[in-house]
Structures are given as C-alpha cells and as structure tokens.
Short mmCIF file of C-alpha atoms and ligand atoms in Angstrom, two decimals:
data_model
loop_
_atom_site.label_atom_id
_atom_site.label_comp_id
_atom_site.label_asym_id
_atom_site.label_seq_id
_atom_site.Cartn_x
_atom_site.Cartn_y
_atom_site.Cartn_z
CA SER T 1 -14.78 0.07 22.64
CA GLU T 2 -14.82 1.12 26.30
CA ILE T 3 -15.03 -2.47 27.52
CA ALA T 4 -11.67 -4.22 27.93
CA LEU T 5 -11.28 -7.70 26.47
CA ASP T 6 -10.56 -9.28 29.85
CA ASP T 7 -13.89 -8.02 31.16
CA LEU T 8 -15.48 -10.76 29.04
CA PRO T 9 -16.28 -13.97 30.93
CA GLY T 10 -13.71 -16.70 30.19
CA VAL T 11 -11.08 -14.24 29.05
CA GLY T 12 -8.09 -13.92 31.37
CA PRO T 13 -5.11 -11.65 30.71
CA ALA T 14 -3.25 -14.43 28.83
CA THR T 15 -6.18 -15.15 26.50
CA ALA T 16 -6.78 -11.44 26.01
CA GLU T 17 -3.16 -11.12 24.94
CA LYS T 18 -3.47 -14.01 22.47
CA LEU T 19 -6.66 -12.55 21.05
CA LYS T 20 -5.01 -9.17 20.60
CA GLU T 21 -2.01 -10.72 18.90
CA ALA T 22 -4.36 -12.47 16.50
CA GLY T 23 -5.97 -9.14 15.64
CA PHE T 24 -9.11 -9.57 17.77
CA ASN T 25 -8.42 -6.42 19.70
CA THR T 26 -11.90 -4.99 20.01
CA ILE T 27 -15.15 -6.37 21.37
CA GLU T 28 -16.72 -5.76 17.96
CA ALA T 29 -14.10 -7.84 16.16
CA ILE T 30 -14.75 -10.76 18.53
CA ALA T 31 -18.50 -10.34 18.25
CA VAL T 32 -18.46 -11.05 14.51
CA ALA T 33 -15.86 -13.88 14.64
CA SER T 34 -16.76 -17.54 14.24
CA PRO T 35 -16.08 -19.91 17.18
CA SER T 36 -13.63 -22.04 15.20
CA GLU T 37 -11.73 -18.97 14.04
CA LEU T 38 -11.40 -17.71 17.59
CA ALA T 39 -10.57 -21.15 18.98
CA ASN T 40 -7.76 -21.63 16.48
CA THR T 41 -6.16 -18.23 16.82
CA ALA T 42 -6.39 -17.96 20.60
CA GLU T 43 -5.71 -21.65 21.32
CA ILE T 44 -8.87 -22.12 23.36
CA GLY T 45 -11.66 -24.68 23.14
CA GLU T 46 -14.49 -24.06 20.70
CA SER T 47 -17.16 -24.01 23.41
CA THR T 48 -15.16 -21.42 25.36
CA ALA T 49 -14.80 -19.46 22.14
CA ALA T 50 -18.56 -19.61 21.58
CA LYS T 51 -19.19 -18.27 25.11
CA ILE T 52 -16.72 -15.43 24.58
CA ILE T 53 -18.36 -14.53 21.26
CA ASN T 54 -21.83 -14.51 22.84
CA ALA T 55 -20.63 -12.26 25.65
CA ALA T 56 -18.94 -9.97 23.12
CA ARG T 57 -22.14 -9.83 21.09
CA GLN T 58 -24.14 -8.78 24.14
CA ALA T 59 -21.49 -6.22 25.12
CA ALA T 60 -21.30 -4.88 21.59
CA ASP T 61 -25.05 -5.10 21.21
CA ILE T 62 -24.67 -7.47 18.28
CA GLY T 63 -27.10 -10.37 18.55
CA GLY T 64 -27.09 -13.51 16.46
CA PHE T 65 -30.38 -12.45 14.96
CA GLU T 66 -31.48 -9.03 13.95
CA THR T 67 -34.96 -7.87 13.10
CA GLY T 68 -35.51 -6.54 9.62
CA ASP T 69 -35.97 -2.96 10.77
CA LEU T 70 -32.50 -3.02 12.38
CA VAL T 71 -30.98 -4.44 9.21
CA LEU T 72 -32.71 -1.64 7.35
CA GLU T 73 -31.26 0.86 9.83
CA ARG T 74 -27.73 -0.41 9.17
CA ARG T 75 -28.40 -0.54 5.42
CA LYS T 76 -29.27 3.15 5.59
CA LEU T 77 -25.61 3.78 6.40
CA VAL T 78 -24.52 2.05 3.19
CA GLY T 79 -22.54 4.53 1.13
CA LYS T 80 -22.14 4.51 -2.64
CA LEU T 81 -18.84 5.37 -4.19
CA THR T 82 -18.83 6.73 -7.71
CA THR T 83 -16.78 4.96 -10.36
CA GLY T 84 -16.63 8.24 -12.30
CA CYS T 85 -18.51 6.61 -15.17
CA THR T 86 -22.23 7.17 -15.77
CA GLU T 87 -23.14 3.72 -17.15
CA PHE T 88 -20.99 1.91 -14.61
CA ASP T 89 -22.57 3.83 -11.69
CA GLU T 90 -26.07 3.19 -13.05
CA MET T 91 -25.38 -0.52 -13.42
CA MET T 92 -24.27 -0.59 -9.77
CA GLY T 93 -27.38 1.22 -8.57
CA GLY T 94 -25.44 4.41 -7.88
CA GLY T 95 -21.91 3.20 -7.22
CA ILE T 96 -19.73 0.73 -5.34
CA GLU T 97 -21.40 -0.11 -2.01
CA THR T 98 -19.89 -0.03 1.46
CA GLN T 99 -20.45 -3.03 3.76
CA ALA T 100 -19.88 -5.33 0.79
CA ILE T 101 -17.14 -7.03 -1.18
CA THR T 102 -16.96 -6.08 -4.85
CA GLU T 103 -14.86 -8.40 -6.99
CA LEU T 104 -13.25 -7.23 -10.24
CA TYR T 105 -12.15 -10.15 -12.36
CA GLY T 106 -10.72 -10.38 -15.83
CA GLU T 107 -7.70 -11.18 -17.90
CA PHE T 108 -4.31 -9.55 -17.57
CA GLY T 109 -4.54 -5.96 -18.81
CA SER T 110 -8.34 -5.81 -18.63
CA GLY T 111 -8.17 -2.79 -16.30
CA LYS T 112 -8.71 -4.20 -12.79
CA THR T 113 -5.82 -2.28 -11.28
CA GLN T 114 -6.87 0.87 -13.12
CA VAL T 115 -10.37 0.70 -11.62
CA ALA T 116 -8.86 0.11 -8.18
CA HIS T 117 -6.60 3.17 -8.52
CA GLN T 118 -9.52 5.31 -9.67
CA LEU T 119 -11.67 4.26 -6.70
CA ALA T 120 -8.77 5.11 -4.36
CA VAL T 121 -8.94 8.65 -5.71
CA ASN T 122 -12.74 9.00 -5.94
CA VAL T 123 -13.39 7.81 -2.38
CA GLN T 124 -11.47 10.79 -1.03
CA MET T 125 -13.83 13.28 -2.66
CA ASP T 126 -16.81 14.64 -0.72
CA LYS T 127 -20.35 13.28 -1.13
CA GLU T 128 -21.26 16.02 -3.59
CA HIS T 129 -18.61 14.67 -5.95
CA GLY T 130 -19.54 11.04 -5.49
CA GLY T 131 -16.94 10.25 -2.83
CA LEU T 132 -17.19 9.12 0.76
CA GLY T 133 -14.70 11.58 2.23
CA GLY T 134 -12.51 8.74 3.41
CA SER T 135 -9.04 7.31 3.24
CA VAL T 136 -7.83 4.10 1.60
CA ILE T 137 -5.91 0.97 2.50
CA ILE T 138 -4.38 -1.11 -0.29
CA ILE T 139 -3.00 -4.62 0.10
CA ASP T 140 -0.79 -4.95 -2.96
CA THR T 141 0.29 -8.48 -3.80
CA GLU T 142 1.68 -7.89 -7.29
CA ASN T 143 3.56 -4.65 -6.74
CA THR T 144 1.34 -2.81 -9.21
CA PHE T 145 0.42 0.23 -7.10
CA ARG T 146 1.71 3.34 -8.91
CA PRO T 147 1.60 6.72 -7.14
CA GLU T 148 2.29 8.39 -10.50
CA ARG T 149 -0.99 6.99 -11.77
CA ILE T 150 -2.84 8.42 -8.77
CA THR T 151 -1.34 11.82 -9.58
CA GLN T 152 -2.61 11.59 -13.18
CA MET T 153 -6.08 10.66 -11.96
CA VAL T 154 -6.20 13.50 -9.43
CA LYS T 155 -5.28 15.89 -12.24
CA GLY T 156 -8.06 14.30 -14.28
CA LEU T 157 -10.59 15.01 -11.51
CA SER T 158 -9.29 18.58 -11.12
CA GLU T 159 -10.08 19.13 -14.80
CA LYS T 160 -13.42 17.39 -14.64
CA TYR T 161 -14.70 19.44 -11.70
CA GLY T 162 -12.70 22.61 -12.28
CA MET T 163 -11.07 22.24 -8.87
CA ASP T 164 -7.49 22.63 -7.74
CA LEU T 165 -6.91 19.25 -6.11
CA ASN T 166 -3.52 18.45 -4.60
CA PRO T 167 -2.20 15.01 -5.66
CA GLU T 168 0.19 14.99 -2.70
CA GLU T 169 -2.74 15.13 -0.27
CA PHE T 170 -4.48 12.28 -2.07
CA LEU T 171 -1.34 10.16 -1.84
CA GLN T 172 -1.08 10.88 1.87
CA ASN T 173 -4.49 9.27 2.40
CA ILE T 174 -3.58 6.04 0.60
CA HIS T 175 -1.92 3.47 2.85
CA VAL T 176 -0.23 0.71 0.86
CA ALA T 177 1.29 -2.54 2.13
CA ARG T 178 2.97 -5.20 0.01
CA ALA T 179 1.85 -8.73 0.84
CA TYR T 180 4.67 -11.22 0.39
CA ASN T 181 2.66 -14.44 0.67
CA SER T 182 -0.88 -15.57 1.44
CA ASN T 183 -0.35 -15.78 5.20
CA HIS T 184 1.06 -12.28 5.22
CA GLN T 185 -1.89 -11.14 3.12
CA ILE T 186 -4.34 -12.51 5.70
CA LEU T 187 -2.41 -10.89 8.57
CA LEU T 188 -2.43 -7.56 6.76
CA VAL T 189 -6.23 -7.40 7.18
CA ASP T 190 -5.62 -7.39 10.94
CA SER T 191 -3.05 -4.62 10.57
CA ALA T 192 -5.53 -2.80 8.35
CA THR T 193 -8.09 -3.01 11.17
CA ASP T 194 -5.61 -1.48 13.64
CA LEU T 195 -4.74 1.26 11.18
CA ALA T 196 -8.40 1.93 10.40
CA ASN T 197 -9.14 2.33 14.12
CA GLU T 198 -6.31 4.88 14.38
CA LEU T 199 -7.42 6.75 11.28
CA LYS T 200 -11.01 6.82 12.52
CA GLU T 201 -9.84 8.57 15.69
CA MET T 202 -7.87 11.02 13.57
CA GLY T 203 -11.03 11.90 11.65
CA LYS T 204 -9.82 10.16 8.49
CA PRO T 205 -12.12 7.12 8.36
CA VAL T 206 -11.15 4.35 5.97
CA ARG T 207 -13.92 3.96 3.40
CA LEU T 208 -12.12 1.70 0.94
CA LEU T 209 -10.03 -1.43 1.37
CA ILE T 210 -8.45 -2.85 -1.80
CA VAL T 211 -6.84 -6.26 -2.25
CA ASP T 212 -5.05 -6.36 -5.61
CA SER T 213 -4.80 -9.26 -6.34
CA LEU T 214 -6.82 -11.53 -4.09
CA MET T 215 -5.75 -14.89 -5.50
CA ALA T 216 -2.22 -14.51 -6.91
CA HIS T 217 -0.38 -15.79 -3.82
CA PHE T 218 -2.96 -18.46 -3.02
CA ARG T 219 -2.72 -19.76 -6.56
CA ALA T 220 1.05 -19.81 -6.60
CA GLU T 221 1.40 -21.46 -3.20
CA TYR T 222 -1.28 -24.12 -3.29
CA VAL T 223 -0.51 -26.25 -6.28
CA GLY T 224 -1.17 -29.92 -6.81
CA ARG T 225 -3.50 -32.46 -5.37
CA GLY T 226 -4.40 -32.40 -1.72
CA THR T 227 -3.81 -28.68 -1.21
CA LEU T 228 -7.24 -27.40 -2.17
CA ALA T 229 -9.03 -27.96 1.15
CA ASP T 230 -6.24 -26.19 2.98
CA ARG T 231 -6.28 -23.32 0.54
CA GLN T 232 -10.07 -22.90 0.68
CA GLN T 233 -10.01 -22.86 4.49
CA LYS T 234 -7.45 -20.05 4.49
CA LEU T 235 -9.30 -18.23 1.77
CA ASN T 236 -12.56 -18.49 3.69
CA LYS T 237 -10.91 -16.94 6.72
CA HIS T 238 -9.48 -14.19 4.53
CA MET T 239 -12.79 -13.40 2.82
CA HIS T 240 -14.62 -13.23 6.15
CA GLY T 241 -11.90 -10.98 7.53
CA LEU T 242 -12.54 -8.68 4.58
CA LEU T 243 -16.33 -8.74 5.04
CA ARG T 244 -15.91 -7.98 8.71
CA PHE T 245 -13.70 -5.02 7.86
CA GLY T 246 -16.36 -3.64 5.53
CA ASP T 247 -19.05 -3.97 8.21
CA LEU T 248 -16.94 -2.58 11.06
CA PHE T 249 -15.85 0.52 9.21
CA ASN T 250 -18.75 0.95 6.77
CA ALA T 251 -16.15 0.65 4.02
CA CYS T 252 -16.15 -0.58 0.43
CA VAL T 253 -14.03 -3.70 0.00
CA VAL T 254 -12.74 -4.17 -3.54
CA VAL T 255 -10.76 -7.23 -4.58
CA THR T 256 -9.29 -8.09 -7.97
CA ASN T 257 -9.22 -11.62 -9.30
CA GLN T 258 -7.71 -13.57 -12.14
CA VAL T 259 -9.47 -15.84 -14.59
CA MET T 260 -8.81 -19.34 -15.83
CA ALA T 261 -10.00 -21.20 -18.87
CA LYS T 262 -13.12 -23.30 -18.42
CA PRO T 263 -12.19 -26.52 -20.19
CA ASP T 264 -15.81 -27.69 -20.34
CA ALA T 265 -17.37 -24.55 -21.82
CA PHE T 266 -18.98 -25.06 -25.21
CA PHE T 267 -21.19 -22.00 -25.03
CA GLY T 268 -20.71 -18.50 -23.68
CA ASP T 269 -17.52 -17.06 -22.31
CA PRO T 270 -14.83 -19.71 -21.79
CA THR T 271 -13.26 -18.02 -18.77
CA ARG T 272 -14.20 -17.90 -15.11
CA PRO T 273 -12.75 -16.30 -11.98
CA VAL T 274 -10.46 -18.42 -9.80
CA GLY T 275 -11.05 -19.09 -6.11
CA GLY T 276 -14.01 -21.43 -6.44
CA HIS T 277 -17.18 -21.26 -4.40
CA ILE T 278 -15.59 -19.51 -1.41
CA VAL T 279 -14.85 -16.35 -3.37
CA GLY T 280 -18.04 -16.74 -5.40
CA HIS T 281 -20.27 -16.86 -2.36
CA THR T 282 -18.53 -14.22 -0.28
CA ALA T 283 -18.18 -11.54 -2.94
CA THR T 284 -21.39 -9.49 -2.91
CA PHE T 285 -20.91 -8.02 -6.37
CA ARG T 286 -18.93 -9.74 -9.14
CA LEU T 287 -17.76 -7.67 -12.08
CA TYR T 288 -16.21 -9.14 -15.20
CA LEU T 289 -13.86 -6.81 -17.10
CA ARG T 290 -13.03 -7.28 -20.77
CA LYS T 291 -10.90 -5.36 -23.21
CA SER T 292 -12.69 -3.77 -26.12
CA LYS T 293 -11.47 -1.45 -28.86
CA GLY T 294 -8.52 0.74 -27.83
CA GLU T 295 -9.07 2.34 -24.47
CA LYS T 296 -12.61 0.91 -24.10
CA ARG T 297 -13.41 -1.71 -21.51
CA ILE T 298 -16.66 -3.66 -21.04
CA ILE T 299 -17.69 -4.28 -17.46
CA ARG T 300 -20.36 -6.87 -16.78
CA LEU T 301 -22.24 -7.22 -13.50
CA VAL T 302 -22.41 -10.98 -13.15
CA ASP T 303 -23.78 -11.48 -9.67
CA SER T 304 -25.57 -9.20 -7.25
CA PRO T 305 -28.13 -9.69 -4.45
CA SER T 306 -30.48 -6.98 -5.64
CA LEU T 307 -29.49 -5.65 -9.05
CA PRO T 308 -30.14 -7.02 -12.52
CA GLU T 309 -27.25 -8.27 -14.64
CA GLY T 310 -25.94 -5.64 -16.99
CA GLU T 311 -23.06 -4.25 -18.96
CA ALA T 312 -21.33 -0.89 -18.99
CA VAL T 313 -18.71 0.53 -21.33
CA VAL T 314 -15.95 2.66 -19.81
CA ALA T 315 -12.66 4.08 -21.05
CA VAL T 316 -9.22 3.91 -19.45
CA THR T 317 -7.48 7.16 -20.36
CA MET T 318 -4.56 9.22 -19.10
CA ALA T 319 -7.04 11.15 -16.91
CA GLY T 320 -8.35 7.92 -15.45
CA LEU T 321 -11.57 5.95 -15.78
CA THR T 322 -14.10 7.91 -17.86
CA ASP T 323 -17.26 7.49 -19.94
P1 ADP Z 1 -5.09 -5.66 -14.87
O1 ADP Z 1 -6.48 -6.09 -15.17
O2 ADP Z 1 -4.08 -6.69 -15.29
O3 ADP Z 1 -4.89 -5.17 -13.49
P2 ADP Z 1 -4.49 -2.94 -15.54
O4 ADP Z 1 -5.53 -2.34 -14.70
O5 ADP Z 1 -3.10 -2.87 -15.05
O6 ADP Z 1 -4.85 -4.45 -15.88
O7 ADP Z 1 -4.62 -2.29 -16.97
C1 ADP Z 1 -3.52 -2.05 -17.75
C2 ADP Z 1 -3.99 -1.27 -18.95
O8 ADP Z 1 -4.46 0.02 -18.54
C3 ADP Z 1 -2.88 -0.98 -19.92
O9 ADP Z 1 -2.78 -2.02 -20.84
C4 ADP Z 1 -3.36 0.29 -20.57
O10 ADP Z 1 -4.24 -0.06 -21.62
C5 ADP Z 1 -4.17 0.97 -19.51
N1 ADP Z 1 -3.42 2.09 -18.89
C6 ADP Z 1 -2.56 2.05 -17.88
N2 ADP Z 1 -2.06 3.25 -17.60
C7 ADP Z 1 -2.60 4.11 -18.48
C8 ADP Z 1 -2.50 5.51 -18.72
N3 ADP Z 1 -1.69 6.29 -18.00
N4 ADP Z 1 -3.23 6.03 -19.72
C9 ADP Z 1 -4.03 5.28 -20.46
N5 ADP Z 1 -4.18 3.95 -20.29
C10 ADP Z 1 -3.48 3.37 -19.31
MG1 MG Z 2 -3.54 -5.67 -12.03
#
C-alpha cells in the first residue's frame, strides 16, 4: 500500500514499529484485524486500536459493511483449484476455493498430506489445466513434506497432459517452513504474509497456503484442565490470521486436522475432528477422509455454506491423486 502506517491517526513511529513487528505491516492487514488483536500485539488501548482500524479501513477502502453487489464483485475473483479428480471437483462445485479455509480431517494415513501435496502441484498449473498459476507456502508441523513426492506428482501430471513439466521448477515455487510449536506456527502466518507480498511483486502470486497439521502442536501443548480457554483463544487468532491471508491474496487456505473418538456416539461415525467450535466455525469447507480398499480413499464434504453434502472416491497412486 502507498500509505505509510504512521500516516494513520493515532499511530506514531513507535506504534508503527510495534505493529510491523507483529506482522501488521500493511494498511490492509490492519483493516481486517480485530481491535483486541491489535491492542494486544501493539500494546495499545482497545479504543485506540478501534480508531486505527477504522482509519485503516477508510484508507484501504474496506468498510465494516459491504453491499451485496460488492461482495458479489469480490466473489467473482474466487478461483477454483482442481483436485485432479472428477468426482472430488464436482463435489466441491468445481474445485478448492480461494478466499476460504478448506479443512481435511481424518485418521492417520487417510491421505490428508497426499491431498495437500497434490494441490501444491496443481495450483502451479495454468487455468486451462485447473490451476491458478500461483506459488505455494506450506507450514509443516509434522515434518511430512516430501519433495520426492512432489517430483512423482509432477511426472504424473506430465503423463496425464502429455506435457514436459520440470519438477525442479515446481519445487522452486513451494516455500516450506517447519513450525516448532504453536506460537511459532502462528508467527509463521505473518512471515507467510511478508513472503506473499514479495512473491506478488515478483509476479509469482501465492494462491495456496497449507498448514499440515493445524492442531498437532496445539494438542500436544495444551493438555489438562484449565488450558482449553487459552488454547482456543490462540487458535482463534490463528484461524483468523489464515482467513485474512486467503482474503488478502485471493488464495486457497488448506489445513489438515486429526480426529478423536467421540465417546458418546451410538450412531454414525464415532470420530470427529479436534479443535472444537473455533475450527468448526472458521473452516469454510470441511472434508472427512477415510481409507477404503487399497489405494482408494472416500472423501466426504461435511460442511459447506453453499454446497450439498456429498461423497467422492479418489485414489492415491504413485502418480498422485487420481480418479
Ligand atoms: P495422513 O492423513 O496421515 O496425512 P498421508 O497423506 O501421509 O496420510 O497418506 C499416507 C498414505 O498415502 C500411505 O499409507 C500410502 O497409502 C499413500 N502413499 C504415500 N505415498 C505414496 C506413493 N508414492 N504411492 C502410492 N501411495 C502412496
Ligand atoms: Mg499427514
């Protein structure tokens, strides 16, 4: 943005510095922040924070309310990323949407990381081939990113389309960071924003942000009574950071999640995703992955604002995710 942070009323050089350190380094990022978030990170009062946010919204032309036609205008920019699978794409109304969080949850080995890898390849393809011509940022909390797997999938796409795609180039457009704990994971979304701004200027816009896995650190760190409120507050901040990223960059945000046993389930599937209502309400699309026979996986669309529930069968093969 052309406007400097300290042009905003109530923001002196010291506050501007604090805001930047906290990752609020553009007017747009401040415009979509919540007052409490800004107050906490920049150590200012909430009413000051609210004033700063209002000023940023005016400067960035982001009002608190939008008319439906403007929402429609922004929705027109929503891109759809192919999964590479016919049924899966159809179930999603064409593909994985930008400006939204898509959650993949399921048991260990159900294929969450495989789907994430495949999307990191597909998103780099042009529109004609179902991609968004963009680059990728991955926040890897379990050390499961495998460049070798990307190479296999690029070879798979080369075969599928009869093209001579270069795996090396695909790998160069995937930016991976390990997250060592939940705080680090949250901070990495700020770093991702900085990186995405740089890449945008370089003509390599980020169209996919992956967090694999969303909950592993949170689950490991917040155990026992009395920690839940704290955890949910952090998680809320994290989820909104992710949503904001998707809106700012018109990017798909894909997170993976674990499941736990529902002790009170007598009917239906006895598992549910972890993370409680915060994750449940912030994820726009929730997909439940299950193992089936051999390489087959069943993917169920559990929750979506505008699509019916449904199921799709896909296969995880050497060449990647296929019909
Ligand atoms: P999770 O849901 O735990 O993230 P993964 O996405 O890591 O699960 O899925 C792991 C499964 O993916 C393996 O059990 C295997 O069935 C399949 N898989 C992994 N790599 C390959 C490959 N190169 N070829 C075929 N199947 C693979
Ligand atoms: Mg995994």
